[in-house]
Short mmCIF file of N, CA and C in Angstrom, two decimals:
data_model
loop_
_atom_site.label_atom_id
_atom_site.label_comp_id
_atom_site.label_asym_id
_atom_site.label_seq_id
_atom_site.Cartn_x
_atom_site.Cartn_y
_atom_site.Cartn_z
N MET B 1 13.97 -16.69 11.54
CA MET B 1 13.96 -15.60 10.33
C MET B 1 15.04 -14.31 10.93
N ASN B 2 15.90 -14.12 10.20
CA ASN B 2 16.66 -13.13 10.63
C ASN B 2 16.24 -11.59 10.25
N ASP B 3 16.68 -10.53 10.65
CA ASP B 3 16.25 -9.25 10.40
C ASP B 3 16.36 -8.81 9.19
N LYS B 4 17.17 -9.15 8.19
CA LYS B 4 17.13 -8.83 6.93
C LYS B 4 15.77 -9.67 6.22
N GLN B 5 15.77 -10.87 6.47
CA GLN B 5 14.74 -11.32 5.96
C GLN B 5 13.03 -10.93 6.32
N ARG B 6 13.17 -10.41 7.68
CA ARG B 6 12.20 -9.71 8.23
C ARG B 6 11.82 -8.51 7.69
N LEU B 7 12.95 -7.86 7.40
CA LEU B 7 12.62 -6.38 6.75
C LEU B 7 12.03 -6.56 5.19
N LEU B 8 12.75 -7.57 4.58
CA LEU B 8 12.19 -7.45 3.16
C LEU B 8 10.92 -8.18 3.20
N LEU B 9 10.56 -9.19 3.90
CA LEU B 9 8.93 -9.22 4.13
C LEU B 9 7.97 -8.52 4.55
N TYR B 10 8.52 -7.34 5.71
CA TYR B 10 7.76 -6.18 6.10
C TYR B 10 7.42 -5.57 4.73
N GLY B 11 8.54 -5.13 4.08
CA GLY B 11 8.47 -4.15 2.62
C GLY B 11 7.75 -4.71 1.73
N LEU B 12 7.77 -6.29 1.46
CA LEU B 12 6.90 -6.79 0.53
C LEU B 12 5.39 -6.62 0.71
N LEU B 13 5.07 -6.82 1.96
CA LEU B 13 3.82 -7.08 2.40
C LEU B 13 3.13 -5.37 2.47
N ASP B 14 4.00 -4.74 2.98
CA ASP B 14 3.58 -2.96 2.86
C ASP B 14 3.32 -2.59 1.34
N TRP B 15 4.15 -2.87 0.53
CA TRP B 15 4.22 -2.78 -0.56
C TRP B 15 2.68 -3.44 -1.38
N LEU B 16 2.59 -4.57 -1.40
CA LEU B 16 1.46 -5.20 -1.77
C LEU B 16 0.13 -4.60 -1.09
N SER B 17 -0.02 -4.32 0.36
CA SER B 17 -1.12 -3.69 1.10
C SER B 17 -1.28 -2.47 0.34
N ALA B 18 -0.06 -1.47 -0.21
CA ALA B 18 -0.51 -0.25 -0.69
C ALA B 18 -0.98 -0.28 -1.80
N LEU B 19 -0.43 -1.33 -2.85
CA LEU B 19 -0.81 -1.47 -4.16
C LEU B 19 -2.48 -2.04 -4.37
N VAL B 20 -3.01 -2.81 -3.18
CA VAL B 20 -4.31 -3.16 -3.07
C VAL B 20 -4.90 -2.27 -2.91
N ALA B 21 -4.78 -1.14 -1.69
CA ALA B 21 -5.57 -0.02 -1.38
C ALA B 21 -5.81 0.97 -2.61
N TRP B 22 -4.45 0.97 -3.09
CA TRP B 22 -4.32 2.06 -4.66
C TRP B 22 -5.45 1.54 -5.30
N VAL B 23 -5.43 0.43 -5.87
CA VAL B 23 -6.40 -0.05 -6.91
C VAL B 23 -7.81 -0.09 -6.38
N VAL B 24 -7.89 -0.52 -5.10
CA VAL B 24 -9.44 -0.14 -4.64
C VAL B 24 -9.93 1.12 -4.85
N PHE B 25 -9.11 2.07 -4.10
CA PHE B 25 -9.29 3.31 -4.52
C PHE B 25 -9.52 4.00 -6.04
N ASN B 26 -8.90 3.37 -6.76
CA ASN B 26 -9.10 3.77 -8.19
C ASN B 26 -10.41 3.18 -8.70
N VAL B 27 -10.59 2.12 -8.47
CA VAL B 27 -12.03 1.36 -8.78
C VAL B 27 -13.14 2.21 -8.27
N PHE B 28 -13.16 2.68 -7.01
CA PHE B 28 -14.25 3.48 -6.17
C PHE B 28 -14.22 4.90 -6.89
N ARG B 29 -12.91 5.49 -7.47
CA ARG B 29 -13.02 6.66 -7.95
C ARG B 29 -13.85 6.61 -9.31
N PHE B 30 -13.21 5.65 -10.09
CA PHE B 30 -14.08 5.28 -11.18
C PHE B 30 -15.81 5.12 -11.35
N TYR B 31 -16.02 4.49 -10.25
CA TYR B 31 -17.51 4.13 -10.27
C TYR B 31 -18.06 5.77 -9.69
N VAL B 32 -17.60 6.28 -8.98
CA VAL B 32 -18.06 7.10 -8.60
C VAL B 32 -18.03 8.73 -9.47
N PHE B 33 -17.07 8.69 -10.37
CA PHE B 33 -16.76 9.89 -11.15
C PHE B 33 -16.63 9.57 -12.60
N ARG B 34 -17.40 8.30 -13.01
CA ARG B 34 -17.41 7.94 -14.10
C ARG B 34 -17.47 8.95 -15.37
N SER B 35 -18.44 9.68 -15.41
CA SER B 35 -18.59 10.64 -16.18
C SER B 35 -17.77 11.54 -16.66
N THR B 36 -16.46 11.77 -15.44
CA THR B 36 -15.73 12.89 -15.88
C THR B 36 -14.36 12.02 -15.87
N THR B 37 -14.12 10.72 -15.95
CA THR B 37 -13.01 10.03 -16.03
C THR B 37 -12.33 9.95 -17.85
N GLY B 38 -13.59 9.87 -18.48
CA GLY B 38 -13.50 9.82 -19.82
C GLY B 38 -13.28 8.33 -20.26
N PHE B 39 -13.34 7.29 -19.35
CA PHE B 39 -13.15 5.87 -19.83
C PHE B 39 -14.39 5.41 -19.49
N THR B 40 -14.80 4.19 -20.49
CA THR B 40 -16.08 3.63 -20.61
C THR B 40 -15.79 2.51 -19.65
N THR B 41 -15.13 1.87 -19.65
CA THR B 41 -14.89 0.34 -18.93
C THR B 41 -13.88 0.59 -17.80
N THR B 42 -13.87 -0.09 -16.87
CA THR B 42 -13.06 -0.02 -15.66
C THR B 42 -11.58 -0.61 -16.24
N ASP B 43 -11.50 -1.62 -16.95
CA ASP B 43 -10.18 -2.04 -17.43
C ASP B 43 -9.51 -1.06 -17.85
N ALA B 44 -10.21 -0.50 -18.92
CA ALA B 44 -9.49 0.64 -19.81
C ALA B 44 -9.19 1.81 -18.73
N PHE B 45 -9.78 2.05 -17.68
CA PHE B 45 -9.24 3.09 -16.53
C PHE B 45 -8.34 2.39 -15.74
N LEU B 46 -8.16 1.18 -15.43
CA LEU B 46 -7.05 0.76 -14.43
C LEU B 46 -5.96 0.34 -15.17
N PHE B 47 -5.98 -0.12 -16.43
CA PHE B 47 -5.17 -0.29 -17.24
C PHE B 47 -4.25 0.65 -18.37
N ASN B 48 -4.60 1.80 -18.19
CA ASN B 48 -3.83 2.86 -18.95
C ASN B 48 -2.34 3.12 -18.75
N ASP B 49 -1.63 3.76 -19.38
CA ASP B 49 -0.47 4.02 -19.12
C ASP B 49 0.05 4.66 -17.76
N LYS B 50 -0.77 5.88 -17.43
CA LYS B 50 -0.85 6.64 -16.36
C LYS B 50 -0.93 5.84 -15.14
N ALA B 51 -2.22 5.33 -15.01
CA ALA B 51 -2.52 4.25 -13.97
C ALA B 51 -1.33 3.03 -13.58
N LEU B 52 -1.07 2.36 -14.74
CA LEU B 52 -0.04 1.61 -14.20
C LEU B 52 1.35 1.84 -13.67
N LEU B 53 1.77 3.19 -14.24
CA LEU B 53 2.90 3.85 -13.80
C LEU B 53 2.78 4.46 -12.20
N LEU B 54 1.28 4.73 -11.80
CA LEU B 54 1.08 4.90 -10.37
C LEU B 54 0.71 3.75 -9.65
N MET B 55 0.48 2.56 -10.51
CA MET B 55 0.58 1.44 -9.41
C MET B 55 1.60 0.86 -9.22
N VAL B 56 2.78 1.20 -9.79
CA VAL B 56 4.17 1.02 -9.41
C VAL B 56 4.57 2.18 -8.28
N VAL B 57 4.27 3.17 -8.71
CA VAL B 57 5.16 4.68 -7.91
C VAL B 57 4.35 4.75 -6.54
N VAL B 58 3.26 4.64 -6.15
CA VAL B 58 2.68 5.23 -5.10
C VAL B 58 2.90 4.32 -3.90
N PRO B 59 2.84 2.76 -4.10
CA PRO B 59 3.37 1.95 -3.01
C PRO B 59 4.89 2.32 -2.47
N PHE B 60 5.67 2.67 -3.55
CA PHE B 60 7.09 2.89 -3.20
C PHE B 60 7.37 4.30 -2.52
N VAL B 61 6.47 5.30 -3.03
CA VAL B 61 6.30 6.49 -1.85
C VAL B 61 6.02 6.03 -0.51
N TRP B 62 4.82 5.52 -0.56
CA TRP B 62 4.35 5.02 0.88
C TRP B 62 5.65 4.02 1.73
N LEU B 63 6.27 3.25 1.03
CA LEU B 63 7.67 2.61 1.69
C LEU B 63 8.64 3.63 2.03
N LEU B 64 8.67 4.61 1.25
CA LEU B 64 9.67 5.75 1.58
C LEU B 64 9.15 6.61 2.84
N ILE B 65 7.68 6.59 2.94
CA ILE B 65 7.43 7.43 4.02
C ILE B 65 7.42 6.50 5.17
N TYR B 66 7.05 5.16 5.04
CA TYR B 66 7.45 4.09 6.36
C TYR B 66 9.09 4.24 6.66
N HIS B 67 9.61 4.48 5.74
CA HIS B 67 11.30 3.94 5.95
C HIS B 67 11.62 5.38 6.65
N PHE B 68 11.07 6.72 6.41
CA PHE B 68 11.74 7.99 7.03
C PHE B 68 10.95 8.05 8.45
N SER B 69 9.85 7.44 8.71
CA SER B 69 9.48 7.43 9.61
C SER B 69 9.75 6.43 10.93
N GLY B 70 10.60 5.66 10.56
CA GLY B 70 11.45 4.75 11.62
C GLY B 70 10.98 3.58 11.54
N TYR B 71 9.58 3.30 10.96
CA TYR B 71 8.90 2.04 10.95
C TYR B 71 9.99 0.60 10.87
N TYR B 72 10.94 0.65 9.86
CA TYR B 72 11.49 -0.32 9.79
C TYR B 72 12.99 -0.55 10.42
N VAL B 73 13.10 0.25 11.50
CA VAL B 73 14.22 0.37 12.36
C VAL B 73 14.56 -0.93 12.87
N GLN B 74 13.73 -1.22 13.95
CA GLN B 74 14.08 -2.73 14.80
C GLN B 74 12.82 -3.65 14.56
N PRO B 75 12.97 -4.21 13.42
CA PRO B 75 11.73 -5.27 12.80
C PRO B 75 11.54 -6.11 13.88
N ARG B 76 12.68 -6.71 14.94
CA ARG B 76 12.27 -7.75 15.79
C ARG B 76 11.21 -6.99 16.94
N ARG B 77 11.79 -6.11 17.44
CA ARG B 77 11.23 -5.25 18.42
C ARG B 77 9.48 -4.75 18.02
N LYS B 78 9.77 -4.51 16.71
CA LYS B 78 8.42 -3.78 16.39
C LYS B 78 7.35 -4.88 16.18
N LYS B 79 7.42 -5.78 15.93
CA LYS B 79 6.54 -6.81 15.90
C LYS B 79 5.73 -7.08 17.18
N GLY B 80 5.99 -7.17 18.41
CA GLY B 80 5.39 -7.26 19.49
C GLY B 80 4.60 -5.80 19.83
N ARG B 81 5.47 -4.73 19.72
CA ARG B 81 4.96 -3.62 19.80
C ARG B 81 3.69 -3.23 19.14
N VAL B 82 3.78 -3.20 17.86
CA VAL B 82 2.86 -3.25 16.86
C VAL B 82 1.46 -3.88 17.18
N ILE B 83 1.72 -5.58 17.36
CA ILE B 83 0.51 -6.26 17.80
C ILE B 83 -0.05 -5.84 18.98
N TYR B 84 0.56 -5.65 19.74
CA TYR B 84 0.11 -5.41 21.42
C TYR B 84 -0.44 -4.14 21.29
N SER B 85 -0.06 -3.20 20.44
CA SER B 85 -0.58 -1.75 20.68
C SER B 85 -1.69 -1.21 19.77
N THR B 86 -2.11 -2.21 18.88
CA THR B 86 -2.96 -2.16 18.15
C THR B 86 -4.48 -2.10 18.64
N PRO B 87 -5.22 -0.62 18.21
CA PRO B 87 -6.49 -0.16 19.01
C PRO B 87 -7.57 -1.57 18.56
N LEU B 88 -7.64 -1.99 17.48
CA LEU B 88 -8.40 -3.10 17.18
C LEU B 88 -8.46 -4.24 18.42
N LEU B 89 -7.27 -4.76 18.46
CA LEU B 89 -7.02 -5.87 19.63
C LEU B 89 -7.37 -5.38 20.76
N GLN B 90 -7.49 -4.07 21.22
CA GLN B 90 -7.95 -3.60 22.76
C GLN B 90 -8.93 -3.70 23.07
N PRO B 91 -9.59 -4.17 24.08
CA PRO B 91 -11.12 -4.23 24.53
C PRO B 91 -11.86 -2.97 24.66
#
């Protein structure tokens, strides 16, 4: 896999994970603040126009933050450093 394909894969997986996190956050927010949202069902809350727009925009904002922080600069070197420096993997 060359660097361009690796960057595309990182970007796609980062966008997908940001989307999943945003949807889970919205579902949590709906169940905690149901009385103040003005929606009666989860589907109505998640699939209104504003929520759909934010489901596209918010993950791209996170990709911009990752890009400007230098996360995608050297994908080949990043892989080893990220895997071995993750606190969950250390004893």
